[in-house]
Amino acid sequence: MRFDRLQQKRHCLSLAIAVALLGPFAATAQPSPLDGGDPATGTAVSGGLAQSQVPVIDTKAKRGQHAQPASSSTAPIDLGTVVVTANKRSELLQSVPMAVSAVSGDDLRREGANSFADYATQIPGLNLVSTASGQTQLVLRGITSGSGQANSSVSTYIDDAPYGSSTVYALGGLLTPDLDPADIERIEVLRGPQGTLYGANSLGGLVKFVTAPPDATRAYGRATVGYSSVSGGGTGFTERAMFNVPLIQDKLALRVNAYHRDDPGYIDNVATGKSEVNEAKVDGGRAQVLWTPADKVSVRFSALAQNLSGDGLANAGVEVDPATLQPVYGYQKQSRAAGTGLFKVKYRLYDLAINADLGWATLVSSSSYGTQKVNQDQDVTAAYGPLLNPAFGLANGGYSISDPVTLGKFTQELRLESPAEQTLAWRAGVFYTRENTTNHQTINVFDATTGAPIDLPSLAEISIGPGIFKEWAGYADVTWHATSQLSVLVGARYTHDSTSYTQTGSGLLTGDSQFTSRSTDTPTTFLLNPSFKFTDNLMAYARVASGFRPGGANVGVPPGLGAPASFKPDKLTSYELGFKSTLLDRRMVFDADVFYIDWNQIQLASTAGGFSFLGNGGKAKSQGVEASWKYEPARGLVLSANASWTDAKLTADTPAGLYGYNGDRLPWVPKWNANAGVDYDFPLGNGWSGFVGGSYRYVGARMTDFLSAPGPRFSVPAYHGIDLHAGTYVGDWTIRAYVKNVTNAHGITALSSETTDPRGAPFAASYVPPRAFGVTVGLDF
């Protein structure tokens, strides 16, 4: 991974090392029992609606059990309905006046999907920049400044609780929580800025994991085991278990799930002789308690944990020739120094949601505390070896950056909202968050062949912390239902945030320093969202919305070098027109939208005195078209497709230190994305039934990051992929099998130089996983 990209990711260890040395010397085929949720048991409670206010949902199955195909049924054929809480109210997906997609947890599990990479192309406008498991940047509608952007442009929520850092100090642009789908009810993706309702970091949109709530009416459970293997790599195993038990009938329930995955590796290190070095272990679980002391009051507490670890995950990618993109040592092979590559991340989230229906309004309280602990040790020998080894007289010196990061984040939201159906429906809320971050970075020196430490004076150590981020916000919106067809939503949010952090540096290359920096900002966001229902099954809407990412104090740059002490928020405004339709007696849905986004004061990395820092500069626009379609032509047979065209480019040159020019495409944004799928459920007789399905995906060509030296950027070619799945149900048993990436496509998901020269060979390329096969067996009880 090239050195300047490391700076964009960490913004601490900097080009000062090179400068110092050079002076003297990188859904629905099986209807889900959980689709649409169950407001009566808590899923939609966060929207503050009483059960009577929520539309009846076609579940077609009891909660916790799998639906059986009903091909012989005389009931009308339809796609059913899905309820989402995208607007923090329970609404039919087809009635929400903005671009929202929902993927059910049951569909993810039957497809063998474990991560974003398995289902991202099912969402129009969603793209990934991914180097390895647990290291993924989400991009919606083309809003990204590149693979090394320090802060995320897409917010992540787990139920009603925000998760992940809102700042640049805890690798917020890279560490998107990628939850195992073991007990996920659905994943909602909101496209376009959500700054008014959800606040900071939702420039491109928001991803919301909705978990299955406890059920106080009956006891049930599920257990599954699985096996998988990957082409040219190893094998993996999966165990998952869930149980739900009423503690007090109809009043108090407990739901617990636990899982463990061994995700097989498929990259070999030719330097050390180790194979499958990118193997990952994932384990975790969630415990939830739902208490409904009265019909109009509910209290839900949950605790979530997930651990991901691998001995080679930090050394993602394989070496390629930048001119041809051909692997240097062979596909699925890399050469990295011994003893490097460790990557571990631990996610924890504790949240408490209280909902009280007061009759005239609903009061909602959401409290959460999340932690994130990261430990990684990345090989940077290709970057530092040619500079440092001659200086220290080393023949085989290896170098790595160890980087433990901790994050603690508390949030509290209170909101009061009127019934949704009244003529003037209103909502008002307040929000508070406090983050505490520590980040300690060290350059290690060792023998590249054996990994044995080499005794040298400290080269560079930088400690950040505590980094404190605080945010207060107040928001309100009003929806005027002018007629039974016309509604207009108007909203605004005012935010005050402050940042402070202390940095200490020492070592031969960076020198000694200690200083504290502070910054404050007061951004305001707004929303205008009229909609018109031509019929119950056809709606058009317009949406004008804004979003922002917080500014902050610059890290890694001692005072006196000419770098600004802080950087400002970047902001955007989005203009969107769309429609949603349900056709052919609810057998078909078709949605489409067009959007135009103005993005200003983009947060970009620059350099001063050999140190990397964040500044504001440059402008960009993103415009595009998105469409999705689903059709059930015969009972049990579901066809689906989606496509997006995105034109995201600079409208002004980048500031000094980067070489991006007016008209250049934004990095890692394909112009075209597409996905097509088919699923079929059918009876087999004698209590047996089956399902079979598949999907095709296309990701268009992309440009790499803006470079820190003049000259052309690199283009990454488009790629295709095919996934297949099949299975059978008999009684309470389910057997599933899947094949991912049937054609073994070598699609590149990240690419950068491993040297200090942004064009220097070799480059590191990360690929989509090779062809993989898996089978799972599950029992409902």
mmCIF file with all atom_site columns, N, CA, C and O in Angstrom, residues 374-376 402-406 438-442:
data_model
loop_
_atom_site.group_PDB
_atom_site.id
_atom_site.type_symbol
_atom_site.label_atom_id
_atom_site.label_alt_id
_atom_site.label_comp_id
_atom_site.label_asym_id
_atom_site.label_entity_id
_atom_site.label_seq_id
_atom_site.pdbx_PDB_ins_code
_atom_site.Cartn_x
_atom_site.Cartn_y
_atom_site.Cartn_z
_atom_site.occupancy
_atom_site.B_iso_or_equiv
_atom_site.pdbx_formal_charge
_atom_site.auth_seq_id
_atom_site.auth_comp_id
_atom_site.auth_asym_id
_atom_site.auth_atom_id
_atom_site.pdbx_PDB_model_num
ATOM 1  N N  . VAL A 1 374 ? -9.498  -1.551 17.733 1.00 0.00 ? 374 VAL A N  1
ATOM 2  C CA . VAL A 1 374 ? -8.800  -2.040 16.549 1.00 0.00 ? 374 VAL A CA 1
ATOM 3  C C  . VAL A 1 374 ? -7.326  -2.215 16.880 1.00 0.00 ? 374 VAL A C  1
ATOM 4  O O  . VAL A 1 374 ? -6.729  -1.382 17.556 1.00 0.00 ? 374 VAL A O  1
ATOM 5  N N  . ASN A 1 375 ? -6.778  -3.295 16.390 1.00 0.00 ? 375 ASN A N  1
ATOM 6  C CA . ASN A 1 375 ? -5.332  -3.510 16.498 1.00 0.00 ? 375 ASN A CA 1
ATOM 7  C C  . ASN A 1 375 ? -4.857  -4.030 15.149 1.00 0.00 ? 375 ASN A C  1
ATOM 8  O O  . ASN A 1 375 ? -5.360  -5.045 14.661 1.00 0.00 ? 375 ASN A O  1
ATOM 9  N N  . GLN A 1 376 ? -3.929  -3.327 14.525 1.00 0.00 ? 376 GLN A N  1
ATOM 10 C CA . GLN A 1 376 ? -3.454  -3.757 13.225 1.00 0.00 ? 376 GLN A CA 1
ATOM 11 C C  . GLN A 1 376 ? -1.961  -3.492 13.104 1.00 0.00 ? 376 GLN A C  1
ATOM 12 O O  . GLN A 1 376 ? -1.409  -2.595 13.743 1.00 0.00 ? 376 GLN A O  1
ATOM 13 N N  . SER A 1 402 ? 2.287   -0.364 13.374 1.00 0.00 ? 402 SER A N  1
ATOM 14 C CA . SER A 1 402 ? 1.263   -0.885 14.281 1.00 0.00 ? 402 SER A CA 1
ATOM 15 C C  . SER A 1 402 ? 0.384   0.280  14.710 1.00 0.00 ? 402 SER A C  1
ATOM 16 O O  . SER A 1 402 ? 0.865   1.384  14.953 1.00 0.00 ? 402 SER A O  1
ATOM 17 N N  . ASP A 1 403 ? -0.914  0.024  14.807 1.00 0.00 ? 403 ASP A N  1
ATOM 18 C CA . ASP A 1 403 ? -1.866  1.130  14.931 1.00 0.00 ? 403 ASP A CA 1
ATOM 19 C C  . ASP A 1 403 ? -3.077  0.705  15.758 1.00 0.00 ? 403 ASP A C  1
ATOM 20 O O  . ASP A 1 403 ? -4.150  0.453  15.209 1.00 0.00 ? 403 ASP A O  1
ATOM 21 N N  . PRO A 1 404 ? -2.964  0.612  17.077 1.00 0.00 ? 404 PRO A N  1
ATOM 22 C CA . PRO A 1 404 ? -4.147  0.345  17.896 1.00 0.00 ? 404 PRO A CA 1
ATOM 23 C C  . PRO A 1 404 ? -5.010  1.602  18.025 1.00 0.00 ? 404 PRO A C  1
ATOM 24 O O  . PRO A 1 404 ? -4.505  2.700  18.283 1.00 0.00 ? 404 PRO A O  1
ATOM 25 N N  . VAL A 1 405 ? -6.300  1.432  17.840 1.00 0.00 ? 405 VAL A N  1
ATOM 26 C CA . VAL A 1 405 ? -7.252  2.537  17.895 1.00 0.00 ? 405 VAL A CA 1
ATOM 27 C C  . VAL A 1 405 ? -8.407  2.132  18.793 1.00 0.00 ? 405 VAL A C  1
ATOM 28 O O  . VAL A 1 405 ? -8.918  1.010  18.688 1.00 0.00 ? 405 VAL A O  1
ATOM 29 N N  . THR A 1 406 ? -8.842  3.027  19.667 1.00 0.00 ? 406 THR A N  1
ATOM 30 C CA . THR A 1 406 ? -10.017 2.760  20.503 1.00 0.00 ? 406 THR A CA 1
ATOM 31 C C  . THR A 1 406 ? -11.025 3.887  20.333 1.00 0.00 ? 406 THR A C  1
ATOM 32 O O  . THR A 1 406 ? -10.658 5.049  20.140 1.00 0.00 ? 406 THR A O  1
ATOM 33 N N  . THR A 1 438 ? -8.653  7.201  21.085 1.00 0.00 ? 438 THR A N  1
ATOM 34 C CA . THR A 1 438 ? -7.198  7.143  21.223 1.00 0.00 ? 438 THR A CA 1
ATOM 35 C C  . THR A 1 438 ? -6.631  6.426  20.009 1.00 0.00 ? 438 THR A C  1
ATOM 36 O O  . THR A 1 438 ? -7.258  5.523  19.453 1.00 0.00 ? 438 THR A O  1
ATOM 37 N N  . ASN A 1 439 ? -5.425  6.834  19.610 1.00 0.00 ? 439 ASN A N  1
ATOM 38 C CA . ASN A 1 439 ? -4.802  6.270  18.411 1.00 0.00 ? 439 ASN A CA 1
ATOM 39 C C  . ASN A 1 439 ? -3.291  6.369  18.607 1.00 0.00 ? 439 ASN A C  1
ATOM 40 O O  . ASN A 1 439 ? -2.757  7.466  18.765 1.00 0.00 ? 439 ASN A O  1
ATOM 41 N N  . HIS A 1 440 ? -2.632  5.232  18.617 1.00 0.00 ? 440 HIS A N  1
ATOM 42 C CA . HIS A 1 440 ? -1.176  5.207  18.855 1.00 0.00 ? 440 HIS A CA 1
ATOM 43 C C  . HIS A 1 440 ? -0.508  4.487  17.693 1.00 0.00 ? 440 HIS A C  1
ATOM 44 O O  . HIS A 1 440 ? -0.807  3.319  17.420 1.00 0.00 ? 440 HIS A O  1
ATOM 45 N N  . GLN A 1 441 ? 0.406   5.172  17.007 1.00 0.00 ? 441 GLN A N  1
ATOM 46 C CA . GLN A 1 441 ? 1.038   4.613  15.813 1.00 0.00 ? 441 GLN A CA 1
ATOM 47 C C  . GLN A 1 441 ? 2.551   4.537  16.011 1.00 0.00 ? 441 GLN A C  1
ATOM 48 O O  . GLN A 1 441 ? 3.176   5.497  16.474 1.00 0.00 ? 441 GLN A O  1
ATOM 49 N N  . THR A 1 442 ? 3.093   3.387  15.632 1.00 0.00 ? 442 THR A N  1
ATOM 50 C CA . THR A 1 442 ? 4.527   3.141  15.826 1.00 0.00 ? 442 THR A CA 1
ATOM 51 C C  . THR A 1 442 ? 5.101   2.480  14.577 1.00 0.00 ? 442 THR A C  1
ATOM 52 O O  . THR A 1 442 ? 4.484   1.567  14.008 1.00 0.00 ? 442 THR A O  1
#
